[in-house]
mmCIF file of C-alpha atoms in Angstrom:
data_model
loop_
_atom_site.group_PDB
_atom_site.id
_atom_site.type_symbol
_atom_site.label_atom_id
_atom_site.label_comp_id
_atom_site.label_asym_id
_atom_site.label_seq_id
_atom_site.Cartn_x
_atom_site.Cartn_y
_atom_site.Cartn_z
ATOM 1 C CA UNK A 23 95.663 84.153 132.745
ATOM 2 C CA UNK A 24 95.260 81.038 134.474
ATOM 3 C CA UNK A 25 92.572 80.072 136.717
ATOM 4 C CA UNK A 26 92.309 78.897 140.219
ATOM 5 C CA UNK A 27 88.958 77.756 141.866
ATOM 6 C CA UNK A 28 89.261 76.996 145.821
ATOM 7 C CA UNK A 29 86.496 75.567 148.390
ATOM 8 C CA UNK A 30 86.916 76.484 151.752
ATOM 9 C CA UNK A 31 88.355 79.798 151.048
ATOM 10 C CA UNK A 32 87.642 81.830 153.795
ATOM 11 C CA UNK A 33 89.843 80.905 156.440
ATOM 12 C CA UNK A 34 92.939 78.976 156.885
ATOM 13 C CA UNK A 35 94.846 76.969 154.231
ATOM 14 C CA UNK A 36 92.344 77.876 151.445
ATOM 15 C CA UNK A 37 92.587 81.919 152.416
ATOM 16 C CA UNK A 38 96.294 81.965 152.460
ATOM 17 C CA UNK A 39 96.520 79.731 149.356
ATOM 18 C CA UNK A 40 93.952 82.200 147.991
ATOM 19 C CA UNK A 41 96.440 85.167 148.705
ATOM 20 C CA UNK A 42 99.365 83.349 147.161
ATOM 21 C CA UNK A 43 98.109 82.554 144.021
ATOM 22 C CA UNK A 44 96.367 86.163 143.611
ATOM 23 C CA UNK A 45 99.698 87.233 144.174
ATOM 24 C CA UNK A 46 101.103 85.582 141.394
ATOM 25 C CA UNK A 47 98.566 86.873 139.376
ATOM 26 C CA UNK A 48 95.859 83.682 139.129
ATOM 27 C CA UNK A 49 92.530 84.405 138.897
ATOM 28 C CA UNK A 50 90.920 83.068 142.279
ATOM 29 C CA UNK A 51 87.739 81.693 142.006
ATOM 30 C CA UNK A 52 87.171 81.337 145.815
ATOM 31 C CA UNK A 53 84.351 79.378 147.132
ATOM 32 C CA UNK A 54 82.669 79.662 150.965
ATOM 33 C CA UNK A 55 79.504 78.895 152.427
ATOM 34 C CA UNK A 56 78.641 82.552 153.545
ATOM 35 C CA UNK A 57 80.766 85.365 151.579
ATOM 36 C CA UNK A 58 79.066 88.126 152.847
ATOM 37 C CA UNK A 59 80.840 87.475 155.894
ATOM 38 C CA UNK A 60 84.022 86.681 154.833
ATOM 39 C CA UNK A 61 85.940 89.485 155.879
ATOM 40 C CA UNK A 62 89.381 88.276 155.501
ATOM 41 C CA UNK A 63 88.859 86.924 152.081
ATOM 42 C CA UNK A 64 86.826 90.225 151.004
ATOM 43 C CA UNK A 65 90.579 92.043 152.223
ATOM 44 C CA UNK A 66 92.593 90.191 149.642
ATOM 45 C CA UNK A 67 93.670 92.241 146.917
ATOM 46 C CA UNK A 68 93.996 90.754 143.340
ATOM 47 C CA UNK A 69 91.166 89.300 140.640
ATOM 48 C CA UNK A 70 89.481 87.330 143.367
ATOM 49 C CA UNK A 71 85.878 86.238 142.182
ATOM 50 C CA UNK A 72 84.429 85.491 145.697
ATOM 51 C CA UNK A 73 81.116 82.692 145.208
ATOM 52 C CA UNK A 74 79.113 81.400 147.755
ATOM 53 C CA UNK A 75 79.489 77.447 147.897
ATOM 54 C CA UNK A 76 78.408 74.747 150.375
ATOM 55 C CA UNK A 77 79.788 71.673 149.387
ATOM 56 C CA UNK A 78 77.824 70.071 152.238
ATOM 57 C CA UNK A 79 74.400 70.417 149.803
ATOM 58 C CA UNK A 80 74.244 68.832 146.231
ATOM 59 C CA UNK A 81 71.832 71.808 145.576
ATOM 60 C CA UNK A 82 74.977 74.217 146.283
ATOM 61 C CA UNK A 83 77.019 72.875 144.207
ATOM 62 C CA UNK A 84 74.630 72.693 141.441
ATOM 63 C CA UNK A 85 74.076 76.469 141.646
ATOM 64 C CA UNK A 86 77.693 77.627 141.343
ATOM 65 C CA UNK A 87 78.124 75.435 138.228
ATOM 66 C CA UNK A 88 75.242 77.217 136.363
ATOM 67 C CA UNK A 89 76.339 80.545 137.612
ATOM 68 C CA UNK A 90 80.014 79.415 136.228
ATOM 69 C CA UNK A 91 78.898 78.572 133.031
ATOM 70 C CA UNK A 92 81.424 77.072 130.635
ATOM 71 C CA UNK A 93 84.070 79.405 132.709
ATOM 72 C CA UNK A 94 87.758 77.634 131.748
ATOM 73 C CA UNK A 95 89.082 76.901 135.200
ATOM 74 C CA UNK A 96 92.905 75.363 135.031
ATOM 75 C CA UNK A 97 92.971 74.050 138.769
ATOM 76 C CA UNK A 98 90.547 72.670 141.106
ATOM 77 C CA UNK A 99 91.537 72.755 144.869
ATOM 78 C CA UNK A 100 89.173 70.947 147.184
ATOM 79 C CA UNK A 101 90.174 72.433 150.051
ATOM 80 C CA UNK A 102 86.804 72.673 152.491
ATOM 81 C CA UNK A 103 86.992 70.110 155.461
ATOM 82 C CA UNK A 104 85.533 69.739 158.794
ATOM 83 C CA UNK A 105 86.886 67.595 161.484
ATOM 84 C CA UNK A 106 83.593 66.513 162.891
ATOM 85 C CA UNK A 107 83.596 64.405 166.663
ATOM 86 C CA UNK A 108 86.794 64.241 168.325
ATOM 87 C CA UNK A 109 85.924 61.222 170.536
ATOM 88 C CA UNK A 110 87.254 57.728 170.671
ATOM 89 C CA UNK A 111 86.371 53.909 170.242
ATOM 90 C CA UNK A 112 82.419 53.910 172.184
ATOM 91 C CA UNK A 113 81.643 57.677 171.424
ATOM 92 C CA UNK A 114 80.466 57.392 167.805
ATOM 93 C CA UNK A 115 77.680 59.871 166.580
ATOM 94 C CA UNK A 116 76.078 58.347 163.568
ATOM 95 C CA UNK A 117 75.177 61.537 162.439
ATOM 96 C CA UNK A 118 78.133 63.549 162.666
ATOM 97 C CA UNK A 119 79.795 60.808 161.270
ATOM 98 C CA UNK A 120 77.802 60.867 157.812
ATOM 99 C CA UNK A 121 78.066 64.702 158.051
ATOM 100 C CA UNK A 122 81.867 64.265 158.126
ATOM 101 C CA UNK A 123 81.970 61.957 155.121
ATOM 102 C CA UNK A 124 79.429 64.616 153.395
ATOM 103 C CA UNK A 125 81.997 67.377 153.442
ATOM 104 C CA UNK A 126 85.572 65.187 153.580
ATOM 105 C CA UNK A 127 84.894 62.446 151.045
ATOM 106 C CA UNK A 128 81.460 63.227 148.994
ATOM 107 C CA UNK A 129 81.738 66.469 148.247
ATOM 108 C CA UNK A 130 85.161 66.739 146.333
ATOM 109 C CA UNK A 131 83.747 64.381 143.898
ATOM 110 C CA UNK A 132 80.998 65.891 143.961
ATOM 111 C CA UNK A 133 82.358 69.345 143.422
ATOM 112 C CA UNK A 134 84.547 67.117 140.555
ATOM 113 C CA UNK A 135 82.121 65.970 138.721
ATOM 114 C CA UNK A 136 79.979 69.315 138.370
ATOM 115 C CA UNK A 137 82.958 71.287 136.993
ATOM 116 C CA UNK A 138 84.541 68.301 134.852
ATOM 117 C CA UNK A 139 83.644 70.390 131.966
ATOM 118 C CA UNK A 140 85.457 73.915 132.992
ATOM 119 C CA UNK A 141 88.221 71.944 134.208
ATOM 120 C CA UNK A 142 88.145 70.220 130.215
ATOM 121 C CA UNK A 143 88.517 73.428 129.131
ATOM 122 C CA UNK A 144 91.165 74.686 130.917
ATOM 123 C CA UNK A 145 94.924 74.670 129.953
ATOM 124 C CA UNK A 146 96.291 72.857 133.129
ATOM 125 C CA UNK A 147 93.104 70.268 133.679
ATOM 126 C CA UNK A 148 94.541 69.552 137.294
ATOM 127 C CA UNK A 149 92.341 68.557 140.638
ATOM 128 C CA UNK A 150 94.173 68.899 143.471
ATOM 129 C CA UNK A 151 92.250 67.637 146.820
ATOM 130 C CA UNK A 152 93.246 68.062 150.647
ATOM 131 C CA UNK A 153 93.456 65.150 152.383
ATOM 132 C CA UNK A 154 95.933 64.042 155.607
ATOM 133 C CA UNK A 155 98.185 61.562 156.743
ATOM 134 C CA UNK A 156 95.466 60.724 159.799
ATOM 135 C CA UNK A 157 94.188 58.712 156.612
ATOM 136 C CA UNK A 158 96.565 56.550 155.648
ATOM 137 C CA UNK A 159 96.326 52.978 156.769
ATOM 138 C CA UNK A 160 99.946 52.768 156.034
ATOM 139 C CA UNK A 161 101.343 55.426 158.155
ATOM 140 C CA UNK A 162 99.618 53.421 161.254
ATOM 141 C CA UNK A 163 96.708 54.660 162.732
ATOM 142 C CA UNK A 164 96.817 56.344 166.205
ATOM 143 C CA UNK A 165 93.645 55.926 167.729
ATOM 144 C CA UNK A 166 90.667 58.626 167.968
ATOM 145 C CA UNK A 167 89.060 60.965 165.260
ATOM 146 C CA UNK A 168 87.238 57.867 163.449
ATOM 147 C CA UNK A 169 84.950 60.070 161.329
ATOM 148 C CA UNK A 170 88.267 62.469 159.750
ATOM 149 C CA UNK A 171 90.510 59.492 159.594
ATOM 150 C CA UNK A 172 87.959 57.474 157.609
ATOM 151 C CA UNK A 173 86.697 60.493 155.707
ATOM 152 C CA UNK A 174 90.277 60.785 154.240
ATOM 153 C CA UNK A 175 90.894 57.306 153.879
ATOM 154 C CA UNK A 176 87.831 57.442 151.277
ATOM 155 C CA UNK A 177 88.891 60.400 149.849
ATOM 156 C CA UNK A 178 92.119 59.238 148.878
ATOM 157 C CA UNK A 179 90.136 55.872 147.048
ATOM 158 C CA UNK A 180 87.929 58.067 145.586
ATOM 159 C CA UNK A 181 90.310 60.300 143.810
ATOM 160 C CA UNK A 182 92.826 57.670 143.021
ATOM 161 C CA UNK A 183 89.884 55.816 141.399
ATOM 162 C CA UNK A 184 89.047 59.432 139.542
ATOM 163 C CA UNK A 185 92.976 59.484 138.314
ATOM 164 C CA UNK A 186 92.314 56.376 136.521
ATOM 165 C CA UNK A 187 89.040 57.240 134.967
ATOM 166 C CA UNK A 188 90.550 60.953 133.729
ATOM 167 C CA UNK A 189 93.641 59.945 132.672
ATOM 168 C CA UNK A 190 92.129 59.502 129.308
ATOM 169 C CA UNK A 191 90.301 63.127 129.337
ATOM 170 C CA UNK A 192 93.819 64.514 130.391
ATOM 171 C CA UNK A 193 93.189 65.585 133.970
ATOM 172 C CA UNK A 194 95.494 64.652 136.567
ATOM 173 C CA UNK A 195 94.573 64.535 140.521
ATOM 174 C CA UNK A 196 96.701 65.109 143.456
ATOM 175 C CA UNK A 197 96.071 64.333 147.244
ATOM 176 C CA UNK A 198 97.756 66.706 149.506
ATOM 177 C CA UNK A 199 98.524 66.511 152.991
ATOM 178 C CA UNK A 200 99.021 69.734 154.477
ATOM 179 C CA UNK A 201 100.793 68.854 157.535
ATOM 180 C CA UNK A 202 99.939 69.687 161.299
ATOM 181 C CA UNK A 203 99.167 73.398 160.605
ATOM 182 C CA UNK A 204 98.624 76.223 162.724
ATOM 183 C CA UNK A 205 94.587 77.474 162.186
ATOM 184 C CA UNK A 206 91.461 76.824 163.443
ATOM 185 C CA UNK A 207 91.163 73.474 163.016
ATOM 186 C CA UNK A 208 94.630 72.310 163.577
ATOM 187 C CA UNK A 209 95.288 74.766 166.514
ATOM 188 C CA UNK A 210 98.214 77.007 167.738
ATOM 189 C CA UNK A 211 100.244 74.801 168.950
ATOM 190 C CA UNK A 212 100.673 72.639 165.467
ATOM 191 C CA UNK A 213 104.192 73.117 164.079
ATOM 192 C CA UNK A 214 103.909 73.882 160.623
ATOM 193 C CA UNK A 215 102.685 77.023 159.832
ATOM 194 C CA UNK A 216 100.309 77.893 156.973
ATOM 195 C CA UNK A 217 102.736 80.201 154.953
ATOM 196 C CA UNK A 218 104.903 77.023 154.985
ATOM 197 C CA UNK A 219 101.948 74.903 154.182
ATOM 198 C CA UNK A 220 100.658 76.665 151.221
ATOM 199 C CA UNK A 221 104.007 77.431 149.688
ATOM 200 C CA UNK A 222 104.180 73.483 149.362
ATOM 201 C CA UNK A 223 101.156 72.615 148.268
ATOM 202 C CA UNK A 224 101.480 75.282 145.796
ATOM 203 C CA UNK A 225 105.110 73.354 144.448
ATOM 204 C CA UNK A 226 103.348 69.989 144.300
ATOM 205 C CA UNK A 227 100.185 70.840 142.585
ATOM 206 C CA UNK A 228 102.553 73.065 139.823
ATOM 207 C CA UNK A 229 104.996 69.897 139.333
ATOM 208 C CA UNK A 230 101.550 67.659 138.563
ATOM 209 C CA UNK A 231 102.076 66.070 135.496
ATOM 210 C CA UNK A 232 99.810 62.587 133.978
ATOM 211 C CA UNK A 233 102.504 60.587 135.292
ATOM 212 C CA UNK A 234 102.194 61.337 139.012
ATOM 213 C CA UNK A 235 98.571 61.556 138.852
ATOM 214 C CA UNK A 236 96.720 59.755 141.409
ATOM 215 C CA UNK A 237 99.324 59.784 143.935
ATOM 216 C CA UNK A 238 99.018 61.303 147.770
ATOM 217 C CA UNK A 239 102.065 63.185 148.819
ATOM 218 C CA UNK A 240 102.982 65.390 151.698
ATOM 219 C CA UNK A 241 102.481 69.290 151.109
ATOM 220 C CA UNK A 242 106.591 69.509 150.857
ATOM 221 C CA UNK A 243 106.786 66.869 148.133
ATOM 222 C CA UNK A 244 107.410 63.714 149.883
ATOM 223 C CA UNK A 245 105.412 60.734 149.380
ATOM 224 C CA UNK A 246 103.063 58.898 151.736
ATOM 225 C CA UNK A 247 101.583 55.659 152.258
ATOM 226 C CA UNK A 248 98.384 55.138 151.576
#
C-alpha cells in the first residue's frame, strides 16, 4: 500500500487531493494545524491518518517526525500556503512578509528535511511541492502580492537546489502550479476548479521520474518558466 503524506490538508487543494488518493486506496497521512476541528477532513472515508502539523513552527514539525517514526512514506506533498498581505509597491509589512516566507518557502524544506528518512524508505521517494506561476520571473510579473510572489520564487530555488542534492539518494522533486482555483484562498470566481486541479497534480506527480526531477510544471502537465 503506498503512502501519501499531505500539509495543509484540511481545506482546499490538500482536502480534495486527500479524498482522491484515499479513493484510490493510498494511505493519507494528512497534516493540519488544528485536527480536532477539521470537520471536512474528519468526513473523508478511507485509511486517512489525520496529524496535527504547523509547518509555521520548527518545534511542529519536529514532533510529527518522532511521532512518525521510521513510517515508509512514498510521497511528500507540501501543500500548506498562506497568501499573506495583498497590498502593492509602498504597503510592505515586514512582518507578514517573513511570516509568508515561513510557511511558502521555509517550511517545505523544512518539512523535507525532517522526513528525508521515511521518504528513503519508501518505494516511490518523490516530493512534490505547491508552488504558482505568480512566481516565476519568466512568466512576467504583474504587480502586487510581493510577499506570495517572492515566497514562490524561493521555493522553486530551493527545491530545484534539493533535486540536485537528492538525485543521488534517489528522490525526485516536483513544483506544481495548481492554477487559479476556486477555494478560499483563490476565491469563487477563479476558473479552474479544484476537482480539475487535483486530478492534474495527481497525473504529474505519478509521471515523476529522476529525469524530470527538479522541474516546475503546470498542474495539467505543461511546463513553466521559471
Amino acid at each position: 500500500m503506498s503512502t501519501i503524506l499531505i500539509t495543509g490538508a484540511n481545506r482546499g487543494i490538500g482536502l480534495e487531493l486527500t479524498k482522491r488518493y484515499a479513493a484510490e486506496g493510498w494511505t493519507v497521512i494528512a497534516c493540519c494545524r488544528k485536527p480536532k476541528d477539521a470537520k471536512a477532513l474528519i468526513a473523508v472515508k478511507g485509511d486517512i491518518d489525520i496529524r496535527a502539523l504547523d509547518v509555521a513552527k520548527p518545534a511542529s514539525i519536529a514532533k510529527l517526525k518522532a511521532a512518525l517514526g521510521n513510517r515508509p512514506i512514498d510521497v511528500l506533498l507540501n501543500n500548506a500556503g498562506i497568501y499573506g498581505q495583498r497590498g502593492g509597491f509602498g504597503k510592505t509589512d515586514p512582518k507578514d512578509f517573513m511570516a509568508t516566507f515561513q510557511v511558502n518557502t521555509l517550511a517545505p524544506l523544512l518539512v523535507s528535511e525532517a522526513l528525508l528518512g521515511n521518504l528513503l524508505k519508501g518505494g516511490m521517494k518523490k516530493i512534490a511541492s505547491i508552488t504558482s506561476k505568480m512566481g516565476s520571473i519568466g512568466d512576467g510579473p504583474g504587480g502586487g502580492g510581493y510577499a506570495y510572489r517572492a515566497s514562490k520564487t524561493a521555493l522553486n530555488m530551493v527545491m530545484a537546489n534539493a533535486a540536485a542534492e537528492l538525485k543521488g539518494k534517489g528522490i525526485a522533486t516536483v513544483l506544481l502550479h495548481p492554477g487559479w482555483v476556486q477555494t478560499d484562498m483563490g476565491g469563487r470566481n477563479a476558473p479552474v476548479k479544484k476537482e480539475e486541479s487535483a486530478a492534474g497534480i495527481m497525473k504529474v506527480i505519478a509521471a515523476l521520474t529522476p529525469a524530470t526531477s527538479g522541474r516546475f510544471f503546470n498542474y495539467d502537465g505543461s511546463p513553466l518558466p521559471w
